[in-house]
Coordinates of C-alpha atoms and ligand atoms in Angstrom, one line a residue:
M1 CA -29.9 -30.6 25.2
S2 CA -27.7 -32.0 28.0
T3 CA -25.5 -29.6 29.9
A4 CA -22.4 -31.5 28.5
T5 CA -23.4 -30.4 24.9
A6 CA -24.8 -26.9 25.7
P7 CA -23.1 -24.4 23.4
D8 CA -21.5 -22.5 26.4
R9 CA -19.9 -25.6 27.8
V10 CA -16.7 -27.4 26.9
G11 CA -17.0 -31.2 26.8
P12 CA -18.2 -34.0 24.6
G13 CA -19.7 -32.8 21.3
S14 CA -19.1 -29.1 22.0
R15 CA -16.9 -26.9 19.8
R16 CA -16.4 -24.4 22.6
R17 CA -12.8 -24.1 23.9
L18 CA -11.4 -22.6 27.1
D19 CA -8.9 -19.9 26.4
V20 CA -5.3 -20.4 27.5
D21 CA -5.7 -18.7 30.9
E22 CA -8.9 -20.7 31.7
A23 CA -7.2 -23.9 30.6
M24 CA -4.1 -23.2 32.7
A25 CA -6.1 -22.1 35.8
T26 CA -8.4 -25.2 35.7
R27 CA -5.7 -27.8 34.8
R28 CA -5.0 -30.3 37.6
S29 CA -3.9 -33.9 37.7
V30 CA -7.0 -36.0 37.6
R31 CA -6.8 -39.5 39.1
A32 CA -10.4 -40.8 38.6
Y33 CA -12.2 -40.8 35.2
L34 CA -15.6 -41.6 33.7
P35 CA -15.7 -44.5 31.2
R36 CA -16.9 -42.0 28.6
P37 CA -14.8 -42.5 25.4
V38 CA -12.6 -39.8 23.9
P39 CA -13.0 -39.9 20.1
R40 CA -9.8 -40.6 18.1
E41 CA -10.4 -37.3 16.1
D42 CA -10.1 -35.3 19.4
V43 CA -6.9 -37.1 20.3
E44 CA -5.5 -36.4 16.8
E45 CA -6.6 -32.7 16.9
I46 CA -4.8 -32.3 20.3
L47 CA -1.7 -34.0 19.0
A48 CA -1.7 -32.0 15.8
L49 CA -1.8 -28.7 17.7
A50 CA 0.7 -29.9 20.4
A51 CA 3.1 -30.6 17.5
R52 CA 3.4 -26.7 17.2
T53 CA 5.5 -26.9 20.3
A54 CA 9.0 -25.3 20.0
S55 CA 11.9 -27.7 19.9
N56 CA 15.7 -27.6 19.4
S57 CA 16.2 -26.6 15.8
N58 CA 12.7 -27.9 15.1
T59 CA 13.9 -31.5 15.6
Q60 CA 10.5 -32.5 17.1
P61 CA 12.1 -35.4 19.0
W62 CA 8.9 -36.6 20.6
H63 CA 6.7 -39.7 19.7
V64 CA 3.4 -40.6 21.2
H65 CA 2.0 -44.1 21.7
V66 CA -1.8 -43.8 22.1
V67 CA -3.2 -46.8 24.1
T68 CA -6.9 -47.7 24.2
G69 CA -9.3 -50.7 24.4
A70 CA -7.7 -54.1 24.5
A71 CA -4.2 -52.8 24.1
K72 CA -4.6 -50.7 27.2
R73 CA -6.2 -53.6 29.1
D74 CA -3.3 -55.9 28.2
L75 CA -0.7 -53.3 29.1
T76 CA -2.4 -52.8 32.5
E77 CA -2.5 -56.5 33.2
A78 CA 1.2 -56.9 32.4
L79 CA 2.1 -53.9 34.6
W80 CA 0.0 -55.2 37.5
E81 CA 1.8 -58.5 37.2
A82 CA 5.2 -56.8 37.2
L83 CA 4.1 -54.6 40.2
A84 CA 2.9 -57.7 42.2
A85 CA 6.3 -59.3 41.5
D86 CA 8.0 -56.0 42.5
D87 CA 9.8 -56.3 39.2
R88 CA 11.0 -52.7 39.1
T89 CA 13.7 -51.3 36.8
T90 CA 15.8 -48.1 37.0
P91 CA 14.1 -45.5 34.8
E92 CA 15.9 -44.8 31.5
Y93 CA 16.7 -41.3 32.7
P94 CA 17.2 -40.0 36.3
Y95 CA 13.6 -38.8 36.9
Q96 CA 14.0 -38.0 40.6
P97 CA 16.4 -38.3 43.5
D98 CA 16.1 -41.0 46.2
P99 CA 13.3 -39.9 48.6
D100 CA 16.0 -39.2 51.3
D101 CA 18.1 -37.0 49.1
W102 CA 15.6 -34.2 48.5
S103 CA 16.5 -31.0 50.3
E104 CA 14.3 -28.0 51.2
P105 CA 12.0 -26.5 50.0
L106 CA 11.3 -29.4 47.6
R107 CA 11.5 -31.9 50.4
S108 CA 8.6 -30.3 52.3
R109 CA 6.5 -29.7 49.2
R110 CA 6.9 -33.3 48.2
R111 CA 5.9 -34.5 51.7
R112 CA 2.9 -32.1 51.8
F113 CA 1.7 -33.5 48.5
G114 CA 1.9 -37.1 49.7
E115 CA 0.0 -36.2 52.9
E116 CA -2.7 -34.4 50.8
L117 CA -3.1 -37.2 48.3
Y118 CA -2.9 -40.2 50.7
G119 CA -4.1 -38.6 54.0
S120 CA -6.7 -35.9 53.3
T121 CA -8.0 -37.1 50.0
L122 CA -7.8 -40.9 50.2
G123 CA -7.8 -41.4 54.0
V124 CA -4.9 -43.8 53.9
E125 CA -2.5 -43.6 56.8
A126 CA 1.3 -43.3 56.2
S127 CA 1.8 -46.7 57.8
D128 CA -0.8 -48.4 55.6
T129 CA 1.5 -49.9 53.0
A130 CA -1.3 -52.0 51.5
G131 CA -3.6 -49.0 51.2
R132 CA -0.9 -47.0 49.5
L133 CA -0.1 -49.8 47.1
A134 CA -3.7 -50.2 46.2
H135 CA -3.8 -46.6 45.1
H136 CA -0.4 -46.7 43.4
R137 CA -1.7 -49.7 41.4
R138 CA -4.3 -47.5 39.8
N139 CA -1.5 -45.6 38.0
Y140 CA -1.0 -48.6 35.7
A141 CA -4.7 -48.5 34.6
F142 CA -4.2 -44.8 33.7
F143 CA -6.6 -44.2 36.6
G144 CA -9.5 -45.6 34.6
A145 CA -9.0 -43.0 31.8
P146 CA -10.2 -44.4 28.4
V147 CA -7.0 -43.1 26.7
G148 CA -3.4 -43.6 27.9
L149 CA -0.6 -41.9 26.2
V150 CA 3.0 -43.0 26.4
L151 CA 5.4 -40.1 25.5
T152 CA 8.8 -41.0 24.3
V153 CA 11.7 -38.9 23.0
D154 CA 14.5 -39.7 20.6
R155 CA 17.6 -40.6 22.7
Q156 CA 20.0 -38.7 20.5
A157 CA 18.3 -35.4 21.4
L158 CA 19.8 -35.8 25.0
G159 CA 18.7 -33.4 27.7
G160 CA 17.4 -30.8 25.2
G161 CA 15.0 -33.5 24.0
L162 CA 13.6 -33.9 27.5
V163 CA 13.0 -30.1 27.7
D164 CA 11.3 -30.3 24.3
A165 CA 9.2 -33.3 25.4
G166 CA 8.2 -31.5 28.6
A167 CA 7.0 -28.5 26.6
F168 CA 5.1 -30.9 24.3
L169 CA 3.6 -32.7 27.3
Q170 CA 2.3 -29.3 28.7
A171 CA 0.8 -28.5 25.3
I172 CA -1.1 -31.8 25.3
V173 CA -2.4 -31.2 28.8
L174 CA -3.6 -27.7 28.1
L175 CA -5.2 -28.5 24.7
A176 CA -7.0 -31.4 26.5
R177 CA -8.2 -29.0 29.2
A178 CA -9.4 -26.5 26.7
R179 CA -11.7 -29.2 25.4
G180 CA -13.1 -30.1 28.8
L181 CA -10.8 -33.1 29.1
D182 CA -8.5 -33.9 32.0
T183 CA -5.1 -35.5 32.3
C184 CA -2.5 -36.8 34.7
P185 CA 1.1 -37.0 33.6
Q186 CA 2.6 -40.3 35.0
A187 CA 6.2 -41.0 35.7
S188 CA 5.1 -44.2 37.5
F189 CA 5.4 -46.1 34.2
L190 CA 9.2 -45.5 34.2
D191 CA 9.7 -48.1 36.9
F192 CA 8.5 -50.8 34.5
H193 CA 9.7 -49.4 31.2
P194 CA 10.8 -52.8 29.8
V195 CA 7.1 -54.0 30.1
V196 CA 5.8 -50.9 28.4
R197 CA 8.5 -51.1 25.7
R198 CA 7.7 -54.8 25.0
H199 CA 3.9 -54.3 24.8
L200 CA 4.0 -51.2 22.6
R201 CA 7.0 -52.4 20.6
I202 CA 8.7 -49.1 21.3
P203 CA 11.8 -48.9 19.1
A204 CA 15.2 -48.9 20.9
E205 CA 16.0 -45.3 19.8
Q206 CA 13.0 -44.0 21.7
M207 CA 13.3 -43.3 25.4
M208 CA 10.2 -43.3 27.6
V209 CA 9.5 -39.9 29.1
C210 CA 6.2 -40.6 31.0
G211 CA 2.6 -41.8 30.6
V212 CA -0.4 -39.5 30.5
A213 CA -4.0 -40.4 31.4
L214 CA -6.5 -38.6 29.2
G215 CA -10.3 -38.6 29.7
Y216 CA -13.3 -36.9 31.4
A217 CA -12.9 -36.4 35.2
D218 CA -15.2 -38.3 37.5
E219 CA -16.1 -35.3 39.6
E220 CA -18.0 -37.4 42.1
H221 CA -14.9 -39.4 43.0
A222 CA -13.1 -38.3 46.2
L223 CA -9.7 -38.6 44.4
D224 CA -10.7 -35.7 42.2
D225 CA -11.2 -33.4 45.1
L226 CA -7.5 -32.8 45.5
R227 CA -6.4 -29.2 44.7
T228 CA -2.7 -28.4 45.1
E229 CA -1.2 -25.1 46.1
R230 CA 1.5 -22.9 44.5
E231 CA 4.1 -20.5 45.6
P232 CA 3.3 -16.9 44.8
V233 CA 5.3 -15.3 41.9
A234 CA 7.7 -13.6 44.4
G235 CA 8.7 -17.0 45.8
F236 CA 10.2 -18.2 42.5
T237 CA 11.0 -15.1 40.5
T238 CA 13.9 -12.6 40.5
F239 CA 13.4 -9.4 38.5
H240 CA 16.7 -8.0 37.3
V241 CA 16.5 -4.3 36.4
Ligands
LIG301 C1 6.4 -35.6 34.6 C2 5.3 -35.8 35.7 C3 5.1 -37.1 36.2 C4 4.1 -37.3 37.1 N1 3.9 -38.6 37.6 C5 2.8 -38.8 38.3 C6 2.5 -40.2 38.6 O1 3.1 -41.1 38.2 N2 1.3 -40.4 39.3 C7 0.5 -39.4 39.8 O2 -0.5 -39.7 40.4 N3 0.8 -38.1 39.5 C8 1.9 -37.8 38.8 N4 2.2 -36.5 38.4 C9 1.3 -35.4 38.9 C10 1.9 -34.6 40.0 O3 1.8 -35.3 41.2 C11 1.1 -33.2 40.0 O4 1.3 -32.6 38.8 C12 1.5 -32.3 41.2 O5 1.3 -33.0 42.4 C13 0.8 -31.0 41.1 O6 -0.6 -31.2 41.1 P1 -1.6 -30.8 39.9 O7 -1.0 -31.4 38.7 O8 -2.9 -31.3 40.3 O9 -1.6 -29.3 39.9 C14 3.3 -36.2 37.6 C15 3.5 -34.9 37.1 C16 4.5 -34.7 36.1 C17 4.7 -33.3 35.6

């Protein structure tokens, strides 16, 4: 029996699951994947459980577009073309401030993450625009993951719908991890949302929230060495007694 299918392991063919604490502690954004497929039943099981997420008055405003095979290849090609032409669009909702408009402590954390991803992990200098673009481009292939998800939310649900969709996203990510799978949420698709909308025939009432890469991590790949840090609880919590 291979280690991947040993009964004490999570992963392909195994029924073992990580508990919530284990899934949360080992979750990270993975940016290099093995070509190993993820069975459709596994994706359906993850989505069925994720649908238990709380939402405003149980409106369940989310929708998921699952992209694999030729559909994924075609979408990637179209996005690469749009990227090469720098055919960017303003995201459908204000995902983040202009890079110069961040203030502390978020500004420094954001810079540190960029340095860790591009510098320590990829060895790409800040001045190496071509090197950075070459990595950024990988976003649009879902970093080589066999499954890409595009998460949308019904526009009429407004900001509450984005909260619900965020909770739904986290459920997907943790349920995947519990099964030995890895993920990377991806806002990068928002810059080219008309291309995604056209290819996946996303109805007008659905607003794109983000993409998500889903698959088995390529542990040998340098990109998957990145481990991000967190503030201690005291840094972001106020106990009122
Ligand atoms: C909504 C959302 C969008 C994100 N978009 C991207 C993205 O487009 N590309 C990317 O490489 N990582 C993206 N990330 C991953 C973050 O960079 C990552 O979560 C953060 O640096 C913390 O690292 P960790 O997830 O490994 O703990 C996104 C994360 C979230 C929650």
